[in-house]
PDB file of C-alpha atoms in Angstrom:
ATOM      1  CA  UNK A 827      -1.528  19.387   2.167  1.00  0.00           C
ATOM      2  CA  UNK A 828       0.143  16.009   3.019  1.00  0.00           C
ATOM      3  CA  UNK A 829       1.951  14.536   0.449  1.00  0.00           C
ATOM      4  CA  UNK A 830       4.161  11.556  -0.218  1.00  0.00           C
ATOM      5  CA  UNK A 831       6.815  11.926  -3.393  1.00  0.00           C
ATOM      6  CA  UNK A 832       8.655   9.114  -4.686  1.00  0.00           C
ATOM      7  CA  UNK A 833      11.383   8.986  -6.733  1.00  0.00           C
ATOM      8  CA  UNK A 834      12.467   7.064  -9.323  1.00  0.00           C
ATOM      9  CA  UNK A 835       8.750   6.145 -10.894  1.00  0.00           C
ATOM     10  CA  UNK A 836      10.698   3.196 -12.306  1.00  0.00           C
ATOM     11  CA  UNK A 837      13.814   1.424 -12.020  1.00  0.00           C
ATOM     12  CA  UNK A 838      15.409  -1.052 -14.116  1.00  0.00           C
ATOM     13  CA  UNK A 839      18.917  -2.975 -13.194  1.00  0.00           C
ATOM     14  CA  UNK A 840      20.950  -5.935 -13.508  1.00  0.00           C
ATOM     15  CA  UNK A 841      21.366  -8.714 -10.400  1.00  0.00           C
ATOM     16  CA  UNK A 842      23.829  -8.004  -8.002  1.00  0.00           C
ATOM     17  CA  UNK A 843      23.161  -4.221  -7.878  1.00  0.00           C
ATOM     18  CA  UNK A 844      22.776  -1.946  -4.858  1.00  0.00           C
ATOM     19  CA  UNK A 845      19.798   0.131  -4.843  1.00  0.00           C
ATOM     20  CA  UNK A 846      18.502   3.436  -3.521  1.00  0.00           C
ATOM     21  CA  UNK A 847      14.947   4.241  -3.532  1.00  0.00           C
ATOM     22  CA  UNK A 848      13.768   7.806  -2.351  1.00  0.00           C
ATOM     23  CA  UNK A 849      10.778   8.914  -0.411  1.00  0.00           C
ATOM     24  CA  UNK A 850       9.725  12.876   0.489  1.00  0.00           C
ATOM     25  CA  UNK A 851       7.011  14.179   2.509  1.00  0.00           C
ATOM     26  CA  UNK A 852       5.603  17.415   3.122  1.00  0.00           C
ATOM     27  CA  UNK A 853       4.652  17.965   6.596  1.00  0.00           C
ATOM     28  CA  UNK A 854       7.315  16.130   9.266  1.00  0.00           C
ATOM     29  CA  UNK A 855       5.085  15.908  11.907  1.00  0.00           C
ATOM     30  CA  UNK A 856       4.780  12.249  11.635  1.00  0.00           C
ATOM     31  CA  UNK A 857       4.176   9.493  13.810  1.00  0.00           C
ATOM     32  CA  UNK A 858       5.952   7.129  11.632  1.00  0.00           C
ATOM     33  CA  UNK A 859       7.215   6.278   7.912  1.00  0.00           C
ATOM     34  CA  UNK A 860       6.706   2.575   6.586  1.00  0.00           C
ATOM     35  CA  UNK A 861       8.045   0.712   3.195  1.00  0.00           C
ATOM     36  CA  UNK A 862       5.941  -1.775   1.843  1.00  0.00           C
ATOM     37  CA  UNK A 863       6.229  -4.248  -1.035  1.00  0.00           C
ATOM     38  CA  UNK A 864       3.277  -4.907  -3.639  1.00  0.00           C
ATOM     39  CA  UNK A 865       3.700  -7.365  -6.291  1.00  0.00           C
ATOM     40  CA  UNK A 866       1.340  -7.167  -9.815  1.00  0.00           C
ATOM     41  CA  UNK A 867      -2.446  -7.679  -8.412  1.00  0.00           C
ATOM     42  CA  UNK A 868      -1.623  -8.818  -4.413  1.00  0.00           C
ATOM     43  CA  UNK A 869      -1.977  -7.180  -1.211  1.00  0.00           C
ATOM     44  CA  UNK A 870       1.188  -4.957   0.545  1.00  0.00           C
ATOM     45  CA  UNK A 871       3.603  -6.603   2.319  1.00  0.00           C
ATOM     46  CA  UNK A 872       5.091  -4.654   5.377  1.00  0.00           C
ATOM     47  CA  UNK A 873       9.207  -4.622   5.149  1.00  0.00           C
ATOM     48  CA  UNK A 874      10.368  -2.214   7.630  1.00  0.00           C
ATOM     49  CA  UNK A 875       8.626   0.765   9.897  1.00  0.00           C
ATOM     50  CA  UNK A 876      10.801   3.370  11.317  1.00  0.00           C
ATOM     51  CA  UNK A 877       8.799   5.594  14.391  1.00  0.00           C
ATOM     52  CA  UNK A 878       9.313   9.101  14.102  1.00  0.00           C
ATOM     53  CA  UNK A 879      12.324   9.144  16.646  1.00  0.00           C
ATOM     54  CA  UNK A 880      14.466   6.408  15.325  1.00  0.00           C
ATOM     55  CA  UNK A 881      16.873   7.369  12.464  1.00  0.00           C
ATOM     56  CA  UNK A 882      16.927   3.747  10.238  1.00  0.00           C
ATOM     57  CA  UNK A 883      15.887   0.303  10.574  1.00  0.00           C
ATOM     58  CA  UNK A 884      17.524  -2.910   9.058  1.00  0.00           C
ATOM     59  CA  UNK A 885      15.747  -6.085   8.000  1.00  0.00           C
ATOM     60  CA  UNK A 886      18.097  -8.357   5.766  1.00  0.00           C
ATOM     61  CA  UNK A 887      19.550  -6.757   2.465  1.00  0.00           C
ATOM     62  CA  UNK A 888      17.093  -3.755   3.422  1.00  0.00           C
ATOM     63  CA  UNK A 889      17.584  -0.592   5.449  1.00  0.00           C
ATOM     64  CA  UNK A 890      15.821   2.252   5.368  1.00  0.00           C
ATOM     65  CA  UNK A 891      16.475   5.379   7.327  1.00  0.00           C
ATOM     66  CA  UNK A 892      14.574   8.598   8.103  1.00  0.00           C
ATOM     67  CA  UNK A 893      15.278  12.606   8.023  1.00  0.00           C
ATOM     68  CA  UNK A 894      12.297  13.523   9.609  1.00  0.00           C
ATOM     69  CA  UNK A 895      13.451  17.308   9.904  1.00  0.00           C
ATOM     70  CA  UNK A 896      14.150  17.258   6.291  1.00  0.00           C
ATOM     71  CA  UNK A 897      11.271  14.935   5.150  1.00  0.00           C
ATOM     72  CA  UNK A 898      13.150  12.389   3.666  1.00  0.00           C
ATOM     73  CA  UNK A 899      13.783   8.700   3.732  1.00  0.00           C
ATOM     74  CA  UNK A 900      15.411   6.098   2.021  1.00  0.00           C
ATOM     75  CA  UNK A 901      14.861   2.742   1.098  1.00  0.00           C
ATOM     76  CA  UNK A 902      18.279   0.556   0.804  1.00  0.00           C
ATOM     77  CA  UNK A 903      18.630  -2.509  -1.127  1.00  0.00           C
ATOM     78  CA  UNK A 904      21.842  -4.459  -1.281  1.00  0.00           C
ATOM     79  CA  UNK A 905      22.899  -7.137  -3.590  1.00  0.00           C
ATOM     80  CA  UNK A 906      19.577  -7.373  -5.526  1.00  0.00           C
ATOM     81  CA  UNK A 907      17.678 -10.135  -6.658  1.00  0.00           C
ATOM     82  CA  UNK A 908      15.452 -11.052  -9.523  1.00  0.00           C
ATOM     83  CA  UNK A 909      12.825 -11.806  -6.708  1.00  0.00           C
ATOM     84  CA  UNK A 910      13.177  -8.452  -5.503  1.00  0.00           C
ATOM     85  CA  UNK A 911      10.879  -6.867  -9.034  1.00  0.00           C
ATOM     86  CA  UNK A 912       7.883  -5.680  -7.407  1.00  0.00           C
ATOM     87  CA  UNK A 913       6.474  -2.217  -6.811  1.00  0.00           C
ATOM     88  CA  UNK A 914       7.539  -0.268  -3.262  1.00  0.00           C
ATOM     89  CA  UNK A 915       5.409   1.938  -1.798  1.00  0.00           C
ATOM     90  CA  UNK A 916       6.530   4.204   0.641  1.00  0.00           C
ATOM     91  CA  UNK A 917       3.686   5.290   3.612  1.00  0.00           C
ATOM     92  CA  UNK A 918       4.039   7.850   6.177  1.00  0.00           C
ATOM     93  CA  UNK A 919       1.459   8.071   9.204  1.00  0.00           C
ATOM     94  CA  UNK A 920      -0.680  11.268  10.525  1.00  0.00           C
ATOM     95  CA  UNK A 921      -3.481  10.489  13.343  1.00  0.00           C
ATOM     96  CA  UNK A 922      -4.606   6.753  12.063  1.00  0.00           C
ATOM     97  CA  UNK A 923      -4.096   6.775   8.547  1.00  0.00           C
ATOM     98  CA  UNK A 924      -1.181   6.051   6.030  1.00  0.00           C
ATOM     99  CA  UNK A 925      -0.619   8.921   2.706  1.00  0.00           C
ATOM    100  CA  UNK A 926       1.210   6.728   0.379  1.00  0.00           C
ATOM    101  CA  UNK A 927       3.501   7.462  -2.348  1.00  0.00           C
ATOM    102  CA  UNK A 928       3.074   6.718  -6.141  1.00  0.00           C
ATOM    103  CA  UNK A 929       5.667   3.708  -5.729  1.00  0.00           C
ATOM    104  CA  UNK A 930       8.613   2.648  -7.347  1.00  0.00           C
ATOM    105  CA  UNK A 931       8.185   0.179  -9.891  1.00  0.00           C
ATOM    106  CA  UNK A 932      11.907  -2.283  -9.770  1.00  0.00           C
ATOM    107  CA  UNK A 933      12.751  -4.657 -11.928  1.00  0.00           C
ATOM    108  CA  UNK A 934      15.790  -6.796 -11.391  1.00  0.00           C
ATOM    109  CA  UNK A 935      16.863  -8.995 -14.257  1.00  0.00           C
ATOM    110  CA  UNK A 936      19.326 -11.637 -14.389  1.00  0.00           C
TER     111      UNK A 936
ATOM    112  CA  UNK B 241       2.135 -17.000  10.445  1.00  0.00           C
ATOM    113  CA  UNK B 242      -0.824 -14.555  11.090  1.00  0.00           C
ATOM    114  CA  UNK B 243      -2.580 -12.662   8.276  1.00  0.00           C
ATOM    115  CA  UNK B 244      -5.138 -10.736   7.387  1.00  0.00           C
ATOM    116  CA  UNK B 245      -8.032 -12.497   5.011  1.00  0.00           C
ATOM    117  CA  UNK B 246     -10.627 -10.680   3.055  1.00  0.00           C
ATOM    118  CA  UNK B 247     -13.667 -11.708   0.556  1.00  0.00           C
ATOM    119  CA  UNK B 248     -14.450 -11.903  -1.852  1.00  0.00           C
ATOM    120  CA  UNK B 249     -11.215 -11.754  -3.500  1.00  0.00           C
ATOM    121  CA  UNK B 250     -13.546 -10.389  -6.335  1.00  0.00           C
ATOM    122  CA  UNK B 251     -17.022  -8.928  -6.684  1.00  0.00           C
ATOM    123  CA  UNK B 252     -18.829  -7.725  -9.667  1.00  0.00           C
ATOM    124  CA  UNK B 253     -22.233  -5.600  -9.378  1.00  0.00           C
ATOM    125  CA  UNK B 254     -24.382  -3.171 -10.924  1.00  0.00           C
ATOM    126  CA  UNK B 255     -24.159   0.438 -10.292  1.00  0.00           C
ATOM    127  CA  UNK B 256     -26.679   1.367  -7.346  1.00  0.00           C
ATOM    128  CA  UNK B 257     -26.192  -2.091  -5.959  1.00  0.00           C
ATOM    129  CA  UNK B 258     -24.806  -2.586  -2.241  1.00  0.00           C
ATOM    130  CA  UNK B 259     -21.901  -4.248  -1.612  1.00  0.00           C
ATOM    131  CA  UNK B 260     -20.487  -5.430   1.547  1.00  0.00           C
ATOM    132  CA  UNK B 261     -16.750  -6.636   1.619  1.00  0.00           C
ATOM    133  CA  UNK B 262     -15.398  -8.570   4.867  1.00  0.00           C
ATOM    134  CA  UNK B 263     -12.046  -8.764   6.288  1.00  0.00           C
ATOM    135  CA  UNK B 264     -10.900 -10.880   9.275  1.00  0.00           C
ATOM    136  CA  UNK B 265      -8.030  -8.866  11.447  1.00  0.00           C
ATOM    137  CA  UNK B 266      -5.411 -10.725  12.565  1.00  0.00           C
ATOM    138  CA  UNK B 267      -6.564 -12.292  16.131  1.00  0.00           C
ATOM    139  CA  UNK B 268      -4.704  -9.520  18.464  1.00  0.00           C
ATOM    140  CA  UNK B 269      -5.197  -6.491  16.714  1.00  0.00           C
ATOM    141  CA  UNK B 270      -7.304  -3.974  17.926  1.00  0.00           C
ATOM    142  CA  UNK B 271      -6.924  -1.238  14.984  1.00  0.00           C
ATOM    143  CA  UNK B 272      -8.557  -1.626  11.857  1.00  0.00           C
ATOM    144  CA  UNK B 273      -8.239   0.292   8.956  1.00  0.00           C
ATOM    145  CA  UNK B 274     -10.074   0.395   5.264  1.00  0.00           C
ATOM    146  CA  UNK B 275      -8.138   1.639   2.261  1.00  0.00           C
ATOM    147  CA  UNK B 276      -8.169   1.415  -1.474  1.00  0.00           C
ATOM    148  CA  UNK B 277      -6.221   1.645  -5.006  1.00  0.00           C
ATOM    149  CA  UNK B 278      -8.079   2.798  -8.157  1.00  0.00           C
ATOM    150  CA  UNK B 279      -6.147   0.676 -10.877  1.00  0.00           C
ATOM    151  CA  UNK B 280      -3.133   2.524 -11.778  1.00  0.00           C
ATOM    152  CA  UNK B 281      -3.347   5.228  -8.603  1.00  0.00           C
ATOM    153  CA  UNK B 282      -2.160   5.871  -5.096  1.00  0.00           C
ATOM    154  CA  UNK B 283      -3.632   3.772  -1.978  1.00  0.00           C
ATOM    155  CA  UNK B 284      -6.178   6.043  -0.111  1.00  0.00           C
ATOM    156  CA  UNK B 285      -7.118   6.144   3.359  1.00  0.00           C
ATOM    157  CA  UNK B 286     -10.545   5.068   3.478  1.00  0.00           C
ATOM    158  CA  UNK B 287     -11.145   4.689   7.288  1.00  0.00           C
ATOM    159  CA  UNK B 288      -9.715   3.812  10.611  1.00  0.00           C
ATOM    160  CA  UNK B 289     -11.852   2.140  13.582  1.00  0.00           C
ATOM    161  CA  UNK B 290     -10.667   1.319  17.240  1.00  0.00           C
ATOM    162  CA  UNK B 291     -13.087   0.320  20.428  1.00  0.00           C
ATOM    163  CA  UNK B 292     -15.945   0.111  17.924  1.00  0.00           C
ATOM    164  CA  UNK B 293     -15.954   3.645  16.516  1.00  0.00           C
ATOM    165  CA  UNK B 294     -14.432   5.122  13.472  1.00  0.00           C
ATOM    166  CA  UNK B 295     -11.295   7.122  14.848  1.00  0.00           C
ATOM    167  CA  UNK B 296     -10.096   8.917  11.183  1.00  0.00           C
ATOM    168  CA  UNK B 297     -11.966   8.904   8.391  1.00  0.00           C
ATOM    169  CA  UNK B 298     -10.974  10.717   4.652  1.00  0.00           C
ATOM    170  CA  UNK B 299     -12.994  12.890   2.292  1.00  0.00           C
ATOM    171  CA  UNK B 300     -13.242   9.759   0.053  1.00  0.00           C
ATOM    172  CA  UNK B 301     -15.258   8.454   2.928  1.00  0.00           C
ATOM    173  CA  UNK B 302     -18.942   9.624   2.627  1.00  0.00           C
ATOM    174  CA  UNK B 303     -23.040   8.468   4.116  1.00  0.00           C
ATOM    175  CA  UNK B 304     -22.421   6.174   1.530  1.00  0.00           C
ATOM    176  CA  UNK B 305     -19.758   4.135   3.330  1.00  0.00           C
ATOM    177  CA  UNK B 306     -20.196   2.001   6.627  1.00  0.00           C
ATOM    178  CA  UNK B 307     -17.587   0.053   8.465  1.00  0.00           C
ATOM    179  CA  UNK B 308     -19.199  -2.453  11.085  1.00  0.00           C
ATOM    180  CA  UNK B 309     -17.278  -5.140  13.377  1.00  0.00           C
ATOM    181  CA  UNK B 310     -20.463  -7.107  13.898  1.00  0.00           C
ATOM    182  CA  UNK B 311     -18.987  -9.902  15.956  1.00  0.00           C
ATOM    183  CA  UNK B 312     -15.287 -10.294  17.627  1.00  0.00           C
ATOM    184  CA  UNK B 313     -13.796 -11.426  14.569  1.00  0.00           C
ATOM    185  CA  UNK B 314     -14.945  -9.491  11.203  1.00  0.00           C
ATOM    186  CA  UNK B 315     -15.041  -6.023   9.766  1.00  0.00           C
ATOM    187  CA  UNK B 316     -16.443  -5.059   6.914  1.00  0.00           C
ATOM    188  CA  UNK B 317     -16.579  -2.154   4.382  1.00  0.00           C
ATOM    189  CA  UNK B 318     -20.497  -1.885   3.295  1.00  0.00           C
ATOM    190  CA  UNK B 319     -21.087   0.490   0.567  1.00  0.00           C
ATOM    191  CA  UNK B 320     -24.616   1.546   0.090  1.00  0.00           C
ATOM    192  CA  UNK B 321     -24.932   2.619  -3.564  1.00  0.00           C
ATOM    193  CA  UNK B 322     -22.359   1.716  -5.601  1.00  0.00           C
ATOM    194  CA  UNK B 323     -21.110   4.118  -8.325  1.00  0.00           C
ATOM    195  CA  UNK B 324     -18.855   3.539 -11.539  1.00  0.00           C
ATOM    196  CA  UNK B 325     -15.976   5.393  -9.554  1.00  0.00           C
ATOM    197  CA  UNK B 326     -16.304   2.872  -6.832  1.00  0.00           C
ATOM    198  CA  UNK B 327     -14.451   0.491  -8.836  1.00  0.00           C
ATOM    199  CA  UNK B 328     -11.206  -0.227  -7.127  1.00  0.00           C
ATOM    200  CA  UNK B 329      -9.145  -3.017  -4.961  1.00  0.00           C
ATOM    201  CA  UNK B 330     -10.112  -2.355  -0.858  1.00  0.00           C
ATOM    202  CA  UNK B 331      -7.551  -3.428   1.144  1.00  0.00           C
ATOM    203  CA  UNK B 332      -8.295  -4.515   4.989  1.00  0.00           C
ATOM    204  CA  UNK B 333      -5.809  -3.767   7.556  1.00  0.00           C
ATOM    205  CA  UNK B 334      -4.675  -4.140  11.032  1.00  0.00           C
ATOM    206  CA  UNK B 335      -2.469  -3.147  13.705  1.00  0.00           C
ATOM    207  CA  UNK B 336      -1.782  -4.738  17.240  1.00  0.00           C
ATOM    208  CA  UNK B 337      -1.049  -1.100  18.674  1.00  0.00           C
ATOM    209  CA  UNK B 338      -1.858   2.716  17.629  1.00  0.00           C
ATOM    210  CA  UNK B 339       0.863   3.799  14.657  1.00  0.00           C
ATOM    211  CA  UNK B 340       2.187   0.424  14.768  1.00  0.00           C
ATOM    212  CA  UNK B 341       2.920  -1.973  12.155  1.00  0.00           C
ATOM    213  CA  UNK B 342       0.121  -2.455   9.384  1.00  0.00           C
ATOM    214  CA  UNK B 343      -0.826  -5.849   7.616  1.00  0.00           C
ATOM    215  CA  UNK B 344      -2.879  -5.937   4.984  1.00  0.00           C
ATOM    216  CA  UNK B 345      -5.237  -8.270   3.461  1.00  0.00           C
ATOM    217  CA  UNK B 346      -4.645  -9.703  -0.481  1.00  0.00           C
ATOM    218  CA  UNK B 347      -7.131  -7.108  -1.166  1.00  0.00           C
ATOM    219  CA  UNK B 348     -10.918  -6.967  -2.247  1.00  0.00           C
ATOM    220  CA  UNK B 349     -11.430  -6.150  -6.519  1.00  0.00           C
ATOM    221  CA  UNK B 350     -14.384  -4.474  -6.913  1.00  0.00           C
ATOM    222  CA  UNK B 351     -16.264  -3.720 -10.175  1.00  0.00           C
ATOM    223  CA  UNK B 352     -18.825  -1.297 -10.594  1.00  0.00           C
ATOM    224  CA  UNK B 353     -21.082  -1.865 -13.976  1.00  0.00           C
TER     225      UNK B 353
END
């Protein structure tokens, strides 16, 4: 069965930290793994999609990089913000459709 | 910048009721995609459509469901008969290529009575 793992459930830290959030999955033959944003009640915001072949992407204070082989990825957050709280999903795609994770739920305080 | 829109942003209805919920793709895209988030659970795949036909579709996705892109510009989710467990957000999506980058929509509440 295809499943998406996330880990921490929740986070909590102070401004200024670095972050790691993790992502598993159980089947590797994926086309591609992407991290998305939802804040409390809104839509998902797309932050970065890595295809299968590529090892990380950057965007800003994010990078996220991908073990296919070992189903893992990693979503990197440096220097965080207060305006960085929000829940992040991580998705992973098989023929046309996303399996998401449970999220981790980040809150950055001041 | 581009996005995807979807309405009603919330709908209310009786159980057995049917319920159609529109989305407008961003102008380019050619994939379209249906998902949804009971309150407090994981986003499901719903459905994916491409050249006018449903490409992938999940377990979650039964004769109760439709998807329809009527005219060059909408797609909607209709849902026959609605039932209690129906209640959820249904997010619209879209994609300019196959297993490219998805945008979604704000998202569609729906609540079953």
């Amino acid at each position: 069965k295809q499943e998406v793992t996330q880990i921490p459930a929740a986070l909590s830290v102070p401004e200024g930290e670095n972050l790691v959030l993790n992502c598993s999955f159980t089947d590797s033959a994926i086309y591609n793994l992407q991290w998305f944003r939802q804040d409390p009640g809104k839509g998902l915001t797309s932050l970065l999609l890595i295809q299968s072949s590529q090892r990380e992407q950057t965007s800003g204070r994010l990078n996220a990089s991908l073990d296919k082989s070992s189903g893992r990825s990693t979503l990197y957050i440096a220097a965080s913000q207060p305006g960085d709280s929000a829940t992040y999903l991580c998705a992973v795609e098989y023929t046309d459709k996303l399996i998401f994770g449970t999220g981790t739920r980040l809150q950055v305080f001041p | 910048e581009p996005e995807v829109t979807q309405t009603p942003s919330h709908q209310v209805t009786q159980m057995g009721q049917e319920v159609i919920l529109r989305c407008v793709p961003i102008s380019n895209h050619l994939y379209f995609y249906w998902y949804r988030q009971i309150l407090g659970q994981k986003v499901e795949f719903l459905v994916s459509f491409y050249n006018n036909e449903i490409s992938e579709k999940s377990e979650i996705f039964d004769d109760q469901f439709s998807v329809e892109r009527p005219d060059g510009s909408n797609f909607t989710l209709k849902i026959r008969s609605t039932k209690l467990e129906d209640s959820a957000m249904y997010f619209c999506a879209s994609s300019v290529e196959r297993s490219g980058e998805l945008f979604f929509g704000e998202g569609s509440r729906l609540t079953v009575l």
